[in-house]
Short mmCIF file of N, CA, C and O in Angstrom, two decimals:
data_model
loop_
_atom_site.label_atom_id
_atom_site.label_comp_id
_atom_site.label_asym_id
_atom_site.label_seq_id
_atom_site.Cartn_x
_atom_site.Cartn_y
_atom_site.Cartn_z
N MET A 911 210.79 166.37 -274.71
CA MET A 911 210.25 167.69 -274.42
C MET A 911 210.28 167.92 -272.92
O MET A 911 210.18 166.98 -272.13
N GLN A 912 210.36 169.18 -272.55
CA GLN A 912 210.39 169.52 -271.13
C GLN A 912 209.03 169.31 -270.48
O GLN A 912 207.99 169.41 -271.13
N GLN A 913 209.05 169.05 -269.21
CA GLN A 913 207.82 168.92 -268.42
C GLN A 913 206.95 170.15 -268.63
O GLN A 913 207.44 171.28 -268.58
N GLY A 914 205.67 169.95 -268.92
CA GLY A 914 204.73 171.05 -269.08
C GLY A 914 204.70 171.66 -270.47
O GLY A 914 203.95 172.60 -270.71
N ALA A 915 205.50 171.13 -271.40
CA ALA A 915 205.55 171.68 -272.76
C ALA A 915 204.23 171.45 -273.49
O ALA A 915 203.46 170.55 -273.15
N LEU A 916 203.99 172.27 -274.49
CA LEU A 916 202.83 172.12 -275.37
C LEU A 916 203.34 171.76 -276.75
O LEU A 916 204.07 172.54 -277.37
N LEU A 917 202.97 170.59 -277.24
CA LEU A 917 203.33 170.15 -278.58
C LEU A 917 202.19 170.51 -279.52
O LEU A 917 201.03 170.19 -279.25
N VAL A 918 202.51 171.18 -280.62
CA VAL A 918 201.53 171.49 -281.66
C VAL A 918 202.06 170.90 -282.96
O VAL A 918 203.15 171.25 -283.39
N ASN A 919 201.28 170.00 -283.56
CA ASN A 919 201.69 169.40 -284.84
C ASN A 919 200.57 169.57 -285.86
O ASN A 919 199.53 168.94 -285.77
N ALA A 920 200.82 170.45 -286.82
CA ALA A 920 199.91 170.62 -287.95
C ALA A 920 200.67 170.34 -289.24
O ALA A 920 200.26 170.76 -290.31
N ALA A 921 201.79 169.63 -289.13
CA ALA A 921 202.66 169.38 -290.29
C ALA A 921 202.36 168.01 -290.88
O ALA A 921 201.53 167.88 -291.77
N ARG A 922 203.01 166.99 -290.36
CA ARG A 922 202.84 165.61 -290.81
C ARG A 922 202.83 164.71 -289.59
O ARG A 922 203.61 164.89 -288.66
N GLY A 923 201.97 163.71 -289.60
CA GLY A 923 201.85 162.80 -288.46
C GLY A 923 203.14 162.12 -288.06
O GLY A 923 203.48 162.08 -286.88
N PRO A 924 203.91 161.55 -289.02
CA PRO A 924 205.12 160.82 -288.66
C PRO A 924 206.23 161.67 -288.03
O PRO A 924 207.21 161.12 -287.55
N ILE A 925 206.09 162.98 -288.01
CA ILE A 925 207.09 163.83 -287.36
C ILE A 925 207.14 163.51 -285.87
O ILE A 925 208.18 163.62 -285.23
N VAL A 926 206.01 163.11 -285.33
CA VAL A 926 205.90 162.79 -283.90
C VAL A 926 205.82 161.27 -283.73
O VAL A 926 205.07 160.60 -284.44
N GLN A 927 206.59 160.74 -282.79
CA GLN A 927 206.52 159.31 -282.49
C GLN A 927 205.26 159.07 -281.66
O GLN A 927 205.18 159.48 -280.50
N THR A 928 204.28 158.43 -282.26
CA THR A 928 202.97 158.28 -281.63
C THR A 928 203.04 157.59 -280.27
O THR A 928 202.41 158.04 -279.31
N ASP A 929 203.80 156.51 -280.17
CA ASP A 929 203.90 155.81 -278.88
C ASP A 929 204.48 156.70 -277.79
O ASP A 929 204.01 156.70 -276.65
N ALA A 930 205.51 157.49 -278.14
CA ALA A 930 206.11 158.40 -277.17
C ALA A 930 205.13 159.51 -276.79
O ALA A 930 205.08 159.93 -275.63
N LEU A 931 204.34 159.98 -277.76
CA LEU A 931 203.34 161.01 -277.48
C LEU A 931 202.30 160.47 -276.51
O LEU A 931 201.95 161.14 -275.53
N VAL A 932 201.80 159.27 -276.77
CA VAL A 932 200.80 158.66 -275.88
C VAL A 932 201.36 158.55 -274.46
O VAL A 932 200.70 158.93 -273.49
N GLU A 933 202.58 158.07 -274.33
CA GLU A 933 203.20 157.92 -273.01
C GLU A 933 203.33 159.27 -272.30
O GLU A 933 202.99 159.41 -271.12
N ALA A 934 203.80 160.29 -273.03
CA ALA A 934 204.00 161.61 -272.42
C ALA A 934 202.67 162.23 -272.01
O ALA A 934 202.58 162.88 -270.96
N LEU A 935 201.64 162.04 -272.80
CA LEU A 935 200.31 162.58 -272.45
C LEU A 935 199.72 161.83 -271.26
O LEU A 935 199.17 162.45 -270.34
N GLN A 936 199.81 160.51 -271.27
CA GLN A 936 199.23 159.72 -270.18
C GLN A 936 199.93 159.98 -268.85
O GLN A 936 199.29 159.93 -267.81
N SER A 937 201.22 160.31 -268.90
CA SER A 937 201.95 160.59 -267.66
C SER A 937 201.75 162.03 -267.20
O SER A 937 202.16 162.39 -266.10
N GLY A 938 201.13 162.86 -268.05
CA GLY A 938 200.89 164.25 -267.68
C GLY A 938 202.09 165.15 -267.88
O GLY A 938 202.08 166.29 -267.44
N ARG A 939 203.14 164.65 -268.54
CA ARG A 939 204.35 165.46 -268.74
C ARG A 939 204.14 166.61 -269.70
O ARG A 939 204.74 167.67 -269.55
N ILE A 940 203.33 166.40 -270.74
CA ILE A 940 203.11 167.44 -271.74
C ILE A 940 201.63 167.55 -272.08
O ILE A 940 200.82 166.72 -271.67
N ARG A 941 201.32 168.59 -272.86
CA ARG A 941 200.00 168.76 -273.47
C ARG A 941 200.24 168.79 -274.97
O ARG A 941 201.34 169.07 -275.42
N ALA A 942 199.19 168.53 -275.75
CA ALA A 942 199.38 168.53 -277.19
C ALA A 942 198.10 168.95 -277.92
O ALA A 942 196.99 168.73 -277.44
N ALA A 943 198.31 169.55 -279.08
CA ALA A 943 197.24 169.87 -280.02
C ALA A 943 197.74 169.38 -281.37
O ALA A 943 198.78 169.83 -281.85
N ILE A 944 197.01 168.45 -281.98
CA ILE A 944 197.48 167.87 -283.23
C ILE A 944 196.38 167.91 -284.29
O ILE A 944 195.21 167.69 -284.00
N ASP A 945 196.79 168.21 -285.50
CA ASP A 945 195.88 168.24 -286.64
C ASP A 945 196.16 167.05 -287.56
O ASP A 945 195.42 166.80 -288.49
N VAL A 946 197.23 166.33 -287.28
CA VAL A 946 197.64 165.17 -288.06
C VAL A 946 198.07 164.07 -287.11
O VAL A 946 198.48 164.34 -285.98
N THR A 947 197.94 162.84 -287.56
CA THR A 947 198.30 161.70 -286.72
C THR A 947 199.05 160.66 -287.54
O THR A 947 199.06 160.70 -288.76
N ASP A 948 199.67 159.74 -286.84
CA ASP A 948 200.28 158.58 -287.47
C ASP A 948 199.89 157.37 -286.64
O ASP A 948 200.34 157.25 -285.50
N PRO A 949 198.97 156.56 -287.13
CA PRO A 949 198.44 156.51 -288.49
C PRO A 949 197.34 157.54 -288.72
O PRO A 949 196.79 158.10 -287.77
N GLU A 950 197.07 157.77 -289.99
CA GLU A 950 195.98 158.67 -290.35
C GLU A 950 195.20 158.03 -291.49
O GLU A 950 195.81 157.61 -292.48
N PRO A 951 193.89 157.93 -291.37
CA PRO A 951 193.10 158.44 -290.26
C PRO A 951 193.33 157.61 -289.00
O PRO A 951 193.71 156.44 -289.07
N LEU A 952 193.12 158.24 -287.88
CA LEU A 952 193.31 157.60 -286.59
C LEU A 952 192.19 156.57 -286.38
O LEU A 952 191.01 156.92 -286.40
N PRO A 953 192.54 155.29 -286.23
CA PRO A 953 191.51 154.26 -286.12
C PRO A 953 190.67 154.40 -284.84
O PRO A 953 191.14 154.89 -283.82
N GLU A 954 189.45 153.96 -284.94
CA GLU A 954 188.57 153.92 -283.77
C GLU A 954 189.25 153.06 -282.71
O GLU A 954 189.84 152.03 -283.00
N GLY A 955 189.21 153.52 -281.47
CA GLY A 955 189.81 152.77 -280.37
C GLY A 955 191.30 153.02 -280.16
O GLY A 955 191.89 152.48 -279.22
N HIS A 956 191.93 153.84 -281.00
CA HIS A 956 193.36 154.14 -280.83
C HIS A 956 193.56 154.85 -279.50
O HIS A 956 192.71 155.62 -279.05
N LEU A 957 194.69 154.61 -278.86
CA LEU A 957 194.98 155.20 -277.55
C LEU A 957 194.93 156.73 -277.54
O LEU A 957 194.57 157.34 -276.54
N LEU A 958 195.29 157.37 -278.66
CA LEU A 958 195.26 158.84 -278.69
C LEU A 958 193.87 159.39 -278.41
O LEU A 958 193.73 160.46 -277.83
N TRP A 959 192.83 158.66 -278.84
CA TRP A 959 191.46 159.15 -278.61
C TRP A 959 191.14 159.33 -277.13
O TRP A 959 190.29 160.15 -276.78
N SER A 960 191.81 158.58 -276.26
CA SER A 960 191.49 158.67 -274.83
C SER A 960 192.58 159.36 -274.01
O SER A 960 192.50 159.37 -272.78
N CYS A 961 193.57 159.93 -274.65
CA CYS A 961 194.65 160.59 -273.92
C CYS A 961 194.18 161.90 -273.28
O CYS A 961 193.47 162.68 -273.92
N PRO A 962 194.61 162.14 -272.04
CA PRO A 962 194.32 163.43 -271.42
C PRO A 962 195.23 164.51 -272.01
O PRO A 962 196.26 164.21 -272.62
N ASN A 963 194.85 165.75 -271.82
CA ASN A 963 195.68 166.89 -272.24
C ASN A 963 195.92 166.94 -273.74
O ASN A 963 196.96 167.43 -274.19
N LEU A 964 194.98 166.42 -274.53
CA LEU A 964 195.16 166.36 -275.98
C LEU A 964 193.96 166.94 -276.70
O LEU A 964 192.81 166.60 -276.39
N LEU A 965 194.24 167.82 -277.65
CA LEU A 965 193.22 168.34 -278.55
C LEU A 965 193.54 167.81 -279.94
O LEU A 965 194.64 168.03 -280.45
N ILE A 966 192.59 167.10 -280.55
CA ILE A 966 192.76 166.60 -281.90
C ILE A 966 191.78 167.34 -282.79
O ILE A 966 190.58 167.33 -282.55
N THR A 967 192.29 168.01 -283.81
CA THR A 967 191.42 168.70 -284.76
C THR A 967 191.30 167.83 -286.01
O THR A 967 192.15 166.98 -286.27
N PRO A 968 190.27 168.04 -286.81
CA PRO A 968 189.97 167.14 -287.93
C PRO A 968 190.77 167.37 -289.21
O PRO A 968 190.21 167.33 -290.30
N HIS A 969 192.05 167.62 -289.11
CA HIS A 969 192.96 167.81 -290.24
C HIS A 969 192.46 168.89 -291.21
O HIS A 969 192.58 168.77 -292.43
N ILE A 970 191.92 169.91 -290.65
CA ILE A 970 191.53 171.07 -291.44
C ILE A 970 192.04 172.34 -290.77
O ILE A 970 191.45 173.40 -290.88
N GLY A 971 193.16 172.19 -290.06
CA GLY A 971 193.72 173.29 -289.30
C GLY A 971 194.01 174.53 -290.12
O GLY A 971 194.00 175.64 -289.62
N GLY A 972 194.27 174.38 -291.41
CA GLY A 972 194.57 175.53 -292.26
C GLY A 972 193.34 176.18 -292.84
O GLY A 972 193.42 177.24 -293.45
N SER A 973 192.19 175.56 -292.67
CA SER A 973 190.97 176.09 -293.27
C SER A 973 190.45 177.29 -292.49
O SER A 973 190.35 177.25 -291.27
N SER A 974 190.14 178.34 -293.22
CA SER A 974 189.52 179.51 -292.62
C SER A 974 188.83 180.28 -293.74
O SER A 974 189.07 180.01 -294.93
N VAL A 975 188.03 181.24 -293.39
CA VAL A 975 187.35 182.04 -294.41
C VAL A 975 188.35 182.88 -295.20
O VAL A 975 188.04 183.34 -296.29
N GLN A 976 189.54 183.08 -294.67
CA GLN A 976 190.56 183.89 -295.34
C GLN A 976 191.45 183.07 -296.27
O GLN A 976 192.23 183.64 -297.03
N PHE A 977 191.36 181.74 -296.23
CA PHE A 977 192.27 180.91 -297.02
C PHE A 977 192.15 181.20 -298.51
O PHE A 977 193.15 181.49 -299.18
N THR A 978 190.96 181.09 -299.08
CA THR A 978 190.79 181.25 -300.52
C THR A 978 191.17 182.65 -301.00
O THR A 978 191.94 182.78 -301.96
N PRO A 979 190.68 183.73 -300.35
CA PRO A 979 191.10 185.06 -300.81
C PRO A 979 192.62 185.26 -300.75
O PRO A 979 193.21 185.82 -301.67
N ARG A 980 193.26 184.77 -299.70
CA ARG A 980 194.71 184.92 -299.59
C ARG A 980 195.42 184.09 -300.66
O ARG A 980 196.36 184.57 -301.30
N ALA A 981 194.97 182.86 -300.88
CA ALA A 981 195.59 182.01 -301.90
C ALA A 981 195.48 182.66 -303.27
O ALA A 981 196.44 182.63 -304.06
N LEU A 982 194.34 183.26 -303.57
CA LEU A 982 194.16 183.93 -304.86
C LEU A 982 195.07 185.15 -304.99
O LEU A 982 195.64 185.40 -306.06
N ARG A 983 195.25 185.91 -303.90
CA ARG A 983 196.16 187.06 -303.93
C ARG A 983 197.59 186.62 -304.18
O ARG A 983 198.32 187.23 -304.97
N VAL A 984 198.02 185.56 -303.50
CA VAL A 984 199.38 185.06 -303.67
C VAL A 984 199.57 184.57 -305.11
O VAL A 984 200.58 184.89 -305.75
N ALA A 985 198.60 183.80 -305.63
CA ALA A 985 198.71 183.29 -307.00
C ALA A 985 198.75 184.43 -308.02
O ALA A 985 199.56 184.42 -308.95
N ALA A 986 197.90 185.45 -307.83
CA ALA A 986 197.88 186.59 -308.76
C ALA A 986 199.21 187.35 -308.70
O ALA A 986 199.75 187.75 -309.74
N SER A 987 199.75 187.52 -307.52
CA SER A 987 201.03 188.21 -307.37
C SER A 987 202.15 187.44 -308.07
O SER A 987 202.98 188.02 -308.77
N GLU A 988 202.17 186.12 -307.88
CA GLU A 988 203.20 185.30 -308.52
C GLU A 988 203.06 185.35 -310.04
O GLU A 988 204.07 185.44 -310.76
N LEU A 989 201.85 185.31 -310.53
CA LEU A 989 201.62 185.37 -311.97
C LEU A 989 202.09 186.71 -312.55
O LEU A 989 202.75 186.76 -313.59
N ARG A 990 201.78 187.81 -311.84
CA ARG A 990 202.25 189.14 -312.27
C ARG A 990 203.78 189.17 -312.31
O ARG A 990 204.37 189.67 -313.25
N ARG A 991 204.43 188.63 -311.27
CA ARG A 991 205.88 188.61 -311.22
C ARG A 991 206.44 187.81 -312.40
O ARG A 991 207.40 188.24 -313.04
N TYR A 992 205.87 186.66 -312.67
CA TYR A 992 206.33 185.82 -313.77
C TYR A 992 206.19 186.56 -315.10
O TYR A 992 207.11 186.58 -315.92
N MET A 993 205.04 187.18 -315.32
CA MET A 993 204.78 187.89 -316.58
C MET A 993 205.68 189.11 -316.75
O MET A 993 205.99 189.51 -317.87
N ASN A 994 206.13 189.70 -315.66
CA ASN A 994 207.02 190.86 -315.70
C ASN A 994 208.50 190.47 -315.64
O ASN A 994 209.37 191.35 -315.52
N GLY A 995 208.78 189.17 -315.64
CA GLY A 995 210.17 188.71 -315.60
C GLY A 995 210.83 188.91 -314.25
O GLY A 995 212.06 188.93 -314.16
N GLU A 996 210.04 189.05 -313.21
CA GLU A 996 210.58 189.25 -311.86
C GLU A 996 210.75 187.89 -311.17
O GLU A 996 210.07 186.93 -311.51
N PRO A 997 211.62 187.82 -310.17
CA PRO A 997 211.79 186.56 -309.45
C PRO A 997 210.52 186.19 -308.67
O PRO A 997 209.84 187.07 -308.12
N MET A 998 210.22 184.92 -308.64
CA MET A 998 209.07 184.43 -307.87
C MET A 998 209.39 184.51 -306.38
O MET A 998 210.55 184.42 -305.98
N GLN A 999 208.36 184.67 -305.57
CA GLN A 999 208.57 184.75 -304.12
C GLN A 999 208.27 183.44 -303.40
O GLN A 999 208.74 183.22 -302.30
N ASN A 1000 207.47 182.58 -303.98
CA ASN A 1000 207.07 181.34 -303.31
C ASN A 1000 207.53 180.15 -304.15
O ASN A 1000 206.76 179.57 -304.90
N ILE A 1001 208.78 179.78 -303.97
CA ILE A 1001 209.38 178.71 -304.76
C ILE A 1001 209.53 177.47 -303.88
O ILE A 1001 210.02 177.55 -302.75
N VAL A 1002 209.11 176.35 -304.42
CA VAL A 1002 209.29 175.06 -303.74
C VAL A 1002 210.30 174.29 -304.56
O VAL A 1002 210.11 174.06 -305.76
N GLN A 1003 211.39 173.91 -303.92
CA GLN A 1003 212.42 173.13 -304.61
C GLN A 1003 212.36 171.71 -304.12
O GLN A 1003 212.42 171.46 -302.92
N MET A 1004 212.23 170.79 -305.04
CA MET A 1004 212.15 169.38 -304.71
C MET A 1004 213.54 168.75 -304.79
O MET A 1004 214.24 168.93 -305.78
N ALA A 1005 213.90 168.03 -303.78
CA ALA A 1005 215.16 167.26 -303.81
C ALA A 1005 214.84 165.87 -304.35
O ALA A 1005 213.94 165.20 -303.85
N ILE A 1006 215.54 165.50 -305.37
CA ILE A 1006 215.28 164.18 -305.99
C ILE A 1006 216.44 163.26 -305.75
O ILE A 1006 217.56 163.58 -305.77
#
């Protein structure tokens, strides 16, 4: 990452190489906000806990008062589409 970049990871911990992240934070090259870690849960005493320029959230980054109402609207919409023979809008395809 470029000097001064901001890394935001709310996806999966292993997407980011933890050792490289620690080094980049300790050297002051980047800043980061992470909702997931590798390993997870982050053990007591792990270097990430003491890194400068780092915000760690408690793996609830998606939680908000709007989550449940929105999820119910999406589910109801998909159910209506299915019952009307319309194509679904939120399809997850698994590669096996």
